[in-house]
Coordinates of C-alpha atoms in Angstrom, one line a residue:
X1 CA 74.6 173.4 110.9
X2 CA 76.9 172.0 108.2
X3 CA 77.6 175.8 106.9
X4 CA 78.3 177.3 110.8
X5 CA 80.7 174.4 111.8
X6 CA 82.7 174.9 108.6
X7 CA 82.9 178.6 109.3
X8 CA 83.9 178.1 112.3
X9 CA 87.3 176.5 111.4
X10 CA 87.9 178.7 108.3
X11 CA 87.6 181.4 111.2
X12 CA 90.0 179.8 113.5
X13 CA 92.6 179.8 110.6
X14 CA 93.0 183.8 110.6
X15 CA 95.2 185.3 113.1
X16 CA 92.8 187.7 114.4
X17 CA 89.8 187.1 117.1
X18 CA 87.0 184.2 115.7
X19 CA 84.9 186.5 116.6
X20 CA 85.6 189.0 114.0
X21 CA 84.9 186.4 111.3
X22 CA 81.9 184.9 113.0
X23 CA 79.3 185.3 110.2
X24 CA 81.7 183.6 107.3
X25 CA 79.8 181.4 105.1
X26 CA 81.6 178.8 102.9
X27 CA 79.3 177.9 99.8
X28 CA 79.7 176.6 96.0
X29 CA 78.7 173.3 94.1
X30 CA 80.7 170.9 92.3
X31 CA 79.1 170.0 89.1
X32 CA 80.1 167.7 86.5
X33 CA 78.8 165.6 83.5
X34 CA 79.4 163.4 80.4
X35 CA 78.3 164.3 77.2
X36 CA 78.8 163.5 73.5
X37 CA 80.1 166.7 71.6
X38 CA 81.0 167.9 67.5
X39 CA 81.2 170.7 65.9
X40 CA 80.9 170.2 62.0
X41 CA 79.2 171.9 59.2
X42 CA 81.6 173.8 57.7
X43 CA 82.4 171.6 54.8
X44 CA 86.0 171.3 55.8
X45 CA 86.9 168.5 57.3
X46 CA 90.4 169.3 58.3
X47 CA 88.5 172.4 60.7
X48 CA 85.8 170.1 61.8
X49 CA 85.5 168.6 65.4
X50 CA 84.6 165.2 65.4
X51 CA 82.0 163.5 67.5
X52 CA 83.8 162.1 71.1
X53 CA 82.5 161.5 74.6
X54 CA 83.8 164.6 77.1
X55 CA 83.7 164.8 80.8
X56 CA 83.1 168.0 81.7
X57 CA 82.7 170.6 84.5
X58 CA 79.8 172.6 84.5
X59 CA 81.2 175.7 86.3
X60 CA 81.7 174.0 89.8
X61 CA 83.0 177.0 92.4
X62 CA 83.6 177.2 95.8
X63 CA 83.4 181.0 97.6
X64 CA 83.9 182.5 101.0
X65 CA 81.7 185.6 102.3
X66 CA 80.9 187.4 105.1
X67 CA 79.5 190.7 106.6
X68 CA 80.5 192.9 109.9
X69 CA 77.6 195.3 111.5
X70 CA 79.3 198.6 111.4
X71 CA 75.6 200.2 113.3
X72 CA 73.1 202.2 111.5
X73 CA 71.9 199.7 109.3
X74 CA 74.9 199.4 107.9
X75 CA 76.7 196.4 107.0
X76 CA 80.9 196.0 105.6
X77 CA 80.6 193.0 103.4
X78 CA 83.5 190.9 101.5
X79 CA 83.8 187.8 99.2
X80 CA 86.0 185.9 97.6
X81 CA 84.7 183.4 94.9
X82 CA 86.8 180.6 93.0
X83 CA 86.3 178.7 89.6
X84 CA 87.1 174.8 90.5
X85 CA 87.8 174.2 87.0
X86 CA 90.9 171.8 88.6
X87 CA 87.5 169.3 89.3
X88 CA 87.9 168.2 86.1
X89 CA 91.7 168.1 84.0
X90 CA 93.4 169.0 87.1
X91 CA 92.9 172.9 86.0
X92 CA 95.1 172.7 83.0
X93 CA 93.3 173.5 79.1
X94 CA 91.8 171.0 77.6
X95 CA 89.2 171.9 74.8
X96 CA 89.7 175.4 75.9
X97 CA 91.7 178.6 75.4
X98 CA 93.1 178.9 79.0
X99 CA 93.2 177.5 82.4
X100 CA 90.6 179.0 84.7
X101 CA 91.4 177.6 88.2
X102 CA 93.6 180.1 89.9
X103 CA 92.2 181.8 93.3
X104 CA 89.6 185.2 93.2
X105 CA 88.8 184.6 89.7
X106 CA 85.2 185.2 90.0
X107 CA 83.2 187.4 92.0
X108 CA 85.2 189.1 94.5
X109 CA 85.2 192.2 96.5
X110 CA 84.8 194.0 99.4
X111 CA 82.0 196.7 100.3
X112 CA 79.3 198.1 101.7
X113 CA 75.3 197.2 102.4
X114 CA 73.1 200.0 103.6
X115 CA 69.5 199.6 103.9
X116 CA 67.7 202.8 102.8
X117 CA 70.9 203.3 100.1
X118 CA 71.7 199.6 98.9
X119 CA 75.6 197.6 98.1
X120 CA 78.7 199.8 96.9
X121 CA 81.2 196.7 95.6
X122 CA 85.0 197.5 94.5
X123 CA 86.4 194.8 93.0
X124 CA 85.7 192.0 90.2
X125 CA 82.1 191.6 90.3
X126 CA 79.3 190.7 87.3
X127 CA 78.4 193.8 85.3
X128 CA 74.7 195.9 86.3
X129 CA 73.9 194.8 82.5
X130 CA 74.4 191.0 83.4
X131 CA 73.0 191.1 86.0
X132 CA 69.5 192.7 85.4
X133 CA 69.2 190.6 81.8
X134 CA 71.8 188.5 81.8
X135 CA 72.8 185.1 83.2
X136 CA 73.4 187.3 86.4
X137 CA 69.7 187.0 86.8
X138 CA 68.2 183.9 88.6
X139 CA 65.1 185.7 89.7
X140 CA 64.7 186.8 85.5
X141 CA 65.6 182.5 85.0
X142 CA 65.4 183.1 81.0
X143 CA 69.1 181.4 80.7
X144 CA 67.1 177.7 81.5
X145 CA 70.7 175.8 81.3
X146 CA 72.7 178.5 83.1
X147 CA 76.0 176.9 84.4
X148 CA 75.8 173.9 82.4
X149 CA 77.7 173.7 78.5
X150 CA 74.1 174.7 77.5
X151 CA 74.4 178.4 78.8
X152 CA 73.8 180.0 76.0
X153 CA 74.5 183.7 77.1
X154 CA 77.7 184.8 76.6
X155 CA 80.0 187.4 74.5
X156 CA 80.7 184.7 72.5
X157 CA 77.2 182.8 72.3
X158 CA 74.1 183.3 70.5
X159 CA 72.2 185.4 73.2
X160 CA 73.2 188.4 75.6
X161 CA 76.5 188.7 74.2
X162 CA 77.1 191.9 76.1
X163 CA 76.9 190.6 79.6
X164 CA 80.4 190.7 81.2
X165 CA 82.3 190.3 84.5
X166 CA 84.3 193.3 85.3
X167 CA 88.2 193.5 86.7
X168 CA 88.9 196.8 88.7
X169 CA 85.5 197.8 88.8
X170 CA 82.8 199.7 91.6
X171 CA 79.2 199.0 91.4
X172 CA 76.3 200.2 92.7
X173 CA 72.7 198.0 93.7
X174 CA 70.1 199.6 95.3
X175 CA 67.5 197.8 97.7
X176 CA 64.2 197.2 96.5
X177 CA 61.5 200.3 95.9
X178 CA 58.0 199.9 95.2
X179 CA 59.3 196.1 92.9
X180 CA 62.1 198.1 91.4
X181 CA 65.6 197.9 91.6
X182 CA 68.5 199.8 90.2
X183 CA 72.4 199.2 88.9
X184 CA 75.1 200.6 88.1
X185 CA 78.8 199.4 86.9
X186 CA 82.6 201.0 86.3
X187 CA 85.2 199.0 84.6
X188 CA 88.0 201.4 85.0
X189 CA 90.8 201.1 82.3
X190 CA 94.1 200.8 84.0
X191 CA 96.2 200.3 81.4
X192 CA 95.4 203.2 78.9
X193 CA 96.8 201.8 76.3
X194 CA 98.2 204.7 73.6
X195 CA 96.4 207.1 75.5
X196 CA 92.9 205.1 74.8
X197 CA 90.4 204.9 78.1
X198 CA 89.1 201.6 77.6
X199 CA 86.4 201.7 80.3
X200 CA 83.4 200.0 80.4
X201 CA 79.5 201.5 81.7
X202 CA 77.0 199.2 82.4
X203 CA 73.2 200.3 83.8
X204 CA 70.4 198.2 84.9
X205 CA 66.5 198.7 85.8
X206 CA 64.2 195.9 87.3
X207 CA 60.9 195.2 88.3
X208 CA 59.2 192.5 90.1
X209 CA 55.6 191.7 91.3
X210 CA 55.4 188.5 92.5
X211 CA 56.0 185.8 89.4
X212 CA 56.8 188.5 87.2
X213 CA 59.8 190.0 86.6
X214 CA 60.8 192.7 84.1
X215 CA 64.3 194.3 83.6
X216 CA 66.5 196.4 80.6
X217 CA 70.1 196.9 80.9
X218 CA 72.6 199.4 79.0
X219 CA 76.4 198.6 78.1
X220 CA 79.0 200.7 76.7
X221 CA 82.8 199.9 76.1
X222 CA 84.6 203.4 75.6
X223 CA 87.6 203.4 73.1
X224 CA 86.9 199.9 71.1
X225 CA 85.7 199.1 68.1
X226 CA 85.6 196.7 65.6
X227 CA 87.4 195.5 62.0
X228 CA 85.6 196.2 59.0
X229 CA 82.4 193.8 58.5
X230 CA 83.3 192.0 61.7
X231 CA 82.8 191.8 65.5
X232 CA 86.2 191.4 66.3
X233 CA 86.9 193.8 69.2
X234 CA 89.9 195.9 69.7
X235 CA 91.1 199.3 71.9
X236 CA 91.0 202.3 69.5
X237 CA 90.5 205.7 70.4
X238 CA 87.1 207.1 69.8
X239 CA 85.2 203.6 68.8
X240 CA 83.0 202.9 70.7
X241 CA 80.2 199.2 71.5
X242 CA 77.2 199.9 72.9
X243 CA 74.8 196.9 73.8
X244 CA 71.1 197.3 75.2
X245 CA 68.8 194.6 76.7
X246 CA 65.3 194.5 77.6
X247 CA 64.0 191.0 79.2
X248 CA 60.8 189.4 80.8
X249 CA 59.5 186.5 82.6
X250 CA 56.5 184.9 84.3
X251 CA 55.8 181.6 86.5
X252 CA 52.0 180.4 86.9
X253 CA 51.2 178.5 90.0
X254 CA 50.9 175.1 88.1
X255 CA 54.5 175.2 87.5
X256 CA 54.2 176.8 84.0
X257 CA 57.4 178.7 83.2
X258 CA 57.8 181.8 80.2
X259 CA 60.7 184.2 79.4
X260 CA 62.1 186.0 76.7
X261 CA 65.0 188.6 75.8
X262 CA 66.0 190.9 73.4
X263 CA 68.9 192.5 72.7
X264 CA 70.6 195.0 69.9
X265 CA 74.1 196.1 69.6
X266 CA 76.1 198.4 68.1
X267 CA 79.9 198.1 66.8
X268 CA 81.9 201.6 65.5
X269 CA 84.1 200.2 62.9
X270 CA 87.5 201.3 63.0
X271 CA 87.9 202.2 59.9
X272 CA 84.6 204.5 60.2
X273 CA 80.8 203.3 59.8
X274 CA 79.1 201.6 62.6
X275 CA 77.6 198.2 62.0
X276 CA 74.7 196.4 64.4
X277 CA 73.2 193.5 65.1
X278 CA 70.4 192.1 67.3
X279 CA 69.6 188.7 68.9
X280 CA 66.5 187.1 71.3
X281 CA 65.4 184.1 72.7
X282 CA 62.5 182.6 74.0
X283 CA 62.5 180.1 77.0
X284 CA 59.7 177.9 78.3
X285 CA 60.1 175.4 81.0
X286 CA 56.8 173.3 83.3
X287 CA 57.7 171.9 86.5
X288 CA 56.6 168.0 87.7
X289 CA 57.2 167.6 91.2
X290 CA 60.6 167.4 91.9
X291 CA 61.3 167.7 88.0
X292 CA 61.5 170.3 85.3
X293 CA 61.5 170.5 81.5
X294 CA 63.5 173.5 79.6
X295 CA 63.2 174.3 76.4
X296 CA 64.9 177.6 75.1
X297 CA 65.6 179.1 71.5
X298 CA 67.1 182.0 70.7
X299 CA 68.7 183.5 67.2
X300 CA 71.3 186.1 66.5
X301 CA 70.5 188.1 63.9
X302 CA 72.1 189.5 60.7
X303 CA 74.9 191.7 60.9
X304 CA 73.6 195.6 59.1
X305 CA 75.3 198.1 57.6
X306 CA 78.0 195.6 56.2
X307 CA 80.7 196.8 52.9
X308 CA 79.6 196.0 49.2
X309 CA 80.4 192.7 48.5
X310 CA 79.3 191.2 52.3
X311 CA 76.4 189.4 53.0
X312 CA 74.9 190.5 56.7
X313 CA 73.1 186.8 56.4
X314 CA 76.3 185.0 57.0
X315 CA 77.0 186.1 60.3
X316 CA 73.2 184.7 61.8
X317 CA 73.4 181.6 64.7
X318 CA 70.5 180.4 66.2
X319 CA 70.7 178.0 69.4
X320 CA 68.2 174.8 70.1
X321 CA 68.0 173.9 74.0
X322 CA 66.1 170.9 75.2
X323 CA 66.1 169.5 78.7
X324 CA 65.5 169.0 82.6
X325 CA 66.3 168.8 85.5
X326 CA 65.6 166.1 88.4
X327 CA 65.8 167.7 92.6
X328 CA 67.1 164.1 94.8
X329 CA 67.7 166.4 97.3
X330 CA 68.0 170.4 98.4
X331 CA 71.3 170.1 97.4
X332 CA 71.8 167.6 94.6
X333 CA 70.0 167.5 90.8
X334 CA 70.5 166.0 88.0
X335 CA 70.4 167.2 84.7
X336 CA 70.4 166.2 81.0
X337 CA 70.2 168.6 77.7
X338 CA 70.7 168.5 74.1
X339 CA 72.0 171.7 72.5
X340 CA 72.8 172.6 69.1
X341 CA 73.9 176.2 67.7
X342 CA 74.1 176.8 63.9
X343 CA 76.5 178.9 62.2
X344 CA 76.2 180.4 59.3
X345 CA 79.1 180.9 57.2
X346 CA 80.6 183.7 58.9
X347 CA 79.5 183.2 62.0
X348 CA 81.5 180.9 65.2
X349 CA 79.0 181.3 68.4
X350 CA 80.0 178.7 70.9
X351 CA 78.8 177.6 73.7
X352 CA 79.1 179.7 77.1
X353 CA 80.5 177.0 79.3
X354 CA 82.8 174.2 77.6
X355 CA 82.9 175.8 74.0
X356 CA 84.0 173.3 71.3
X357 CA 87.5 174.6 69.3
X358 CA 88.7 173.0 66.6
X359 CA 91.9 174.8 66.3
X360 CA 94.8 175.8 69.0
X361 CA 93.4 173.1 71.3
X362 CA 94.7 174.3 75.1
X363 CA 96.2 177.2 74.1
X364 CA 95.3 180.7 73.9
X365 CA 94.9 181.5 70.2
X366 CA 91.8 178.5 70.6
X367 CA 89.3 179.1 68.2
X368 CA 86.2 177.6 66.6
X369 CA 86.0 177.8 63.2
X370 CA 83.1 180.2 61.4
X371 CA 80.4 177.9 60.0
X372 CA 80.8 174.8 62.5
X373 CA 78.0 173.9 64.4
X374 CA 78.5 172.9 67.8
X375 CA 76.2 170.4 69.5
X376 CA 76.5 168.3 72.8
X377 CA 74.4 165.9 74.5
X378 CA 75.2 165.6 78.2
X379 CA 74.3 163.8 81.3
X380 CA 75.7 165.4 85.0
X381 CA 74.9 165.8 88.7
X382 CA 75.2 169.0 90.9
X383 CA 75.6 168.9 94.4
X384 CA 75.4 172.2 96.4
X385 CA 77.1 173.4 99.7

């Protein structure tokens, strides 16, 4: 009732007849915490975070979507979704590279839903790869603390660091056949930058038979690659990243939760040779009435092929997750987590949500530097609309 009466006056802004815009929906959560947060281990004090109390937002958004019947079985459909970063530090940097809050910045597009043929988005949308074994996945549920500063999937994080959401971008997501479902994404590159085509591919295949649920997923960026003995990413003509993915996950009927992904990459350096490197993760969780324990661990592995003189070890993180979550309500939870990643000397994985920089603070050129560990203990509530 809540949803329909706040629809209902979003609809009576537009100047064109409510009834056009009768099936808007107006949904999001707010969610925000407190938690104790460092990153050291480096050795060098002067790069080292030291321990203080944050509060934090734990990806809190607010979106607007609806659907027309156009006959036929077939629906046009729109969205716009919204970080609400301005929750918490008004929108403006704080341990972070750049402000987030601005309007559109996550999913949004328009398109269309068939029934026998499936959803054709143009837009900004989650790649097909993130969202068959990526965070994208809630069905798949192997990212326990998704949303929260103990997401740990993420370009930059220990685990499915090829997941992405794509600008300018057409995707394709069939309906269900026989369990399985199908994906496809375009990241067009506008900007063809020295006559480079930057686009980006991503594929997706998934199964599901009641608790189970089985998926793989294919990346490729066109015209990047990478510095020598590095991951750094940059556009140059004929480099290319490729990224593949294959993930699984089963619920019992006593509550008993188990998941686990695996993922390999591999990096064209610019200067000729390709280098690769794989990561996985294992998640476990067991529900307790209106409770839940997660526990998740996941390691990214050493970085092959690397120049005389380099050590593939020192690039290596591996990510501790511990925690739960507690239902009041349908629409509010509370949640706690301890989280630690573990950088090798090379290496700066941060956290997907709230990363920890210790350099640049609220500016663009934010980094964390390699061989910091970042860890956070936190404390929040969610509540749902």
């Amino acid at each position: 009732m809540q949803k329909k009466n706040l629809a209902a006056i979003v609809a009576s802004l537009f100047i064109v007849p409510v009834a056009a815009h009768a099936d808007v929906t107006i949904y999001g959560f707010l969610s925000g915490g407190i938690e104790s947060a460092k990153a050291t281990g480096s050795g060098n004090s002067a790069t080292e975070y030291s321990s203080r109390t944050r509060v934090v937002d734990e990806n809190s958004r607010i979106g607007f979507k609806g659907w027309e019947d156009l006959g036929g079985g077939t629906k046009a459909i729109w969205q716009v979704e919204s970080s609400l970063r301005n929750f918490e530090q008004g929108g403006q940097p704080d341990n972070s590279s750049t402000a987030n809050a601005t309007f559109g910045t996550r999913n949004t597009f328009i398109g269309i839903d068939n029934g026998d043929f499936g959803k054709v988005l143009l837009g900004q949308n989650d790649s097909a790869y993130k969202m068959f074994t990526g965070s994208g996945n809630s069905a798949l549920g192997t990212d326990v603390f998704v949303n929260t500063t103990a997401d740990n999937f993420g370009k930059s994080s220990v685990n499915s660091r090829g997941e992405a959401r794509l600008i300018n971008s057409i995707h394709w997501f069939s309906p269900k056949w026989a369990g399985f479902t199908l994906g496809g994404s375009w990241g067009v590159d506008e900007t063809r930058t020295s006559g480079t085509d930057a686009k980006r591919i991503s594929l997706g295949l998934g199964y599901n038979w009641g608790a189970l649920n089985l998926a793989t997923a294919w990346d490729k960026q066109y015209d990047k690659g990478v510095a020598a003995n590095t991951t750094t990413a940059s556009v140059n003509s004929g480099s290319n990243i490729s990224f593949y993915s294959i993930a699984a996950s089963y619920k019992f009927d006593f509550g008993t939760f188990i998941g686990g992904n695996y993922e390999w990459g591999s990096f064209d350096q610019i200067g000729g040779g390709q280098l690769k490197q794989d990561d996985w993760l294992i998640a476990l969780g067991q529900d307790f009435g209106a409770a839940s324990v997660k526990l998740s661990y996941g390691e990214l592995g050493r970085l092959k092929n690397v120049g005389a003189g380099i050590n593939g070890d020192d690039f290596k993180a591996k990510q501790w997750t511990l925690g739960g979550y507690y239902n009041l309500s349908k629409s509010t939870q509370l949640v706690a987590y301890y989280t630690k990643i573990t950088n090798n000397a090379k290496q700066n994985a941060n956290f997907a949500n709230n990363p920890v920089y210790d350099s640049g603070l609220g500016t663009g050129g934010a980094k964390l530097t390699a061989g910091n560990d970042p860890q956070a203990f936190g404390l929040g509530m969610k509540v749902s609309f």
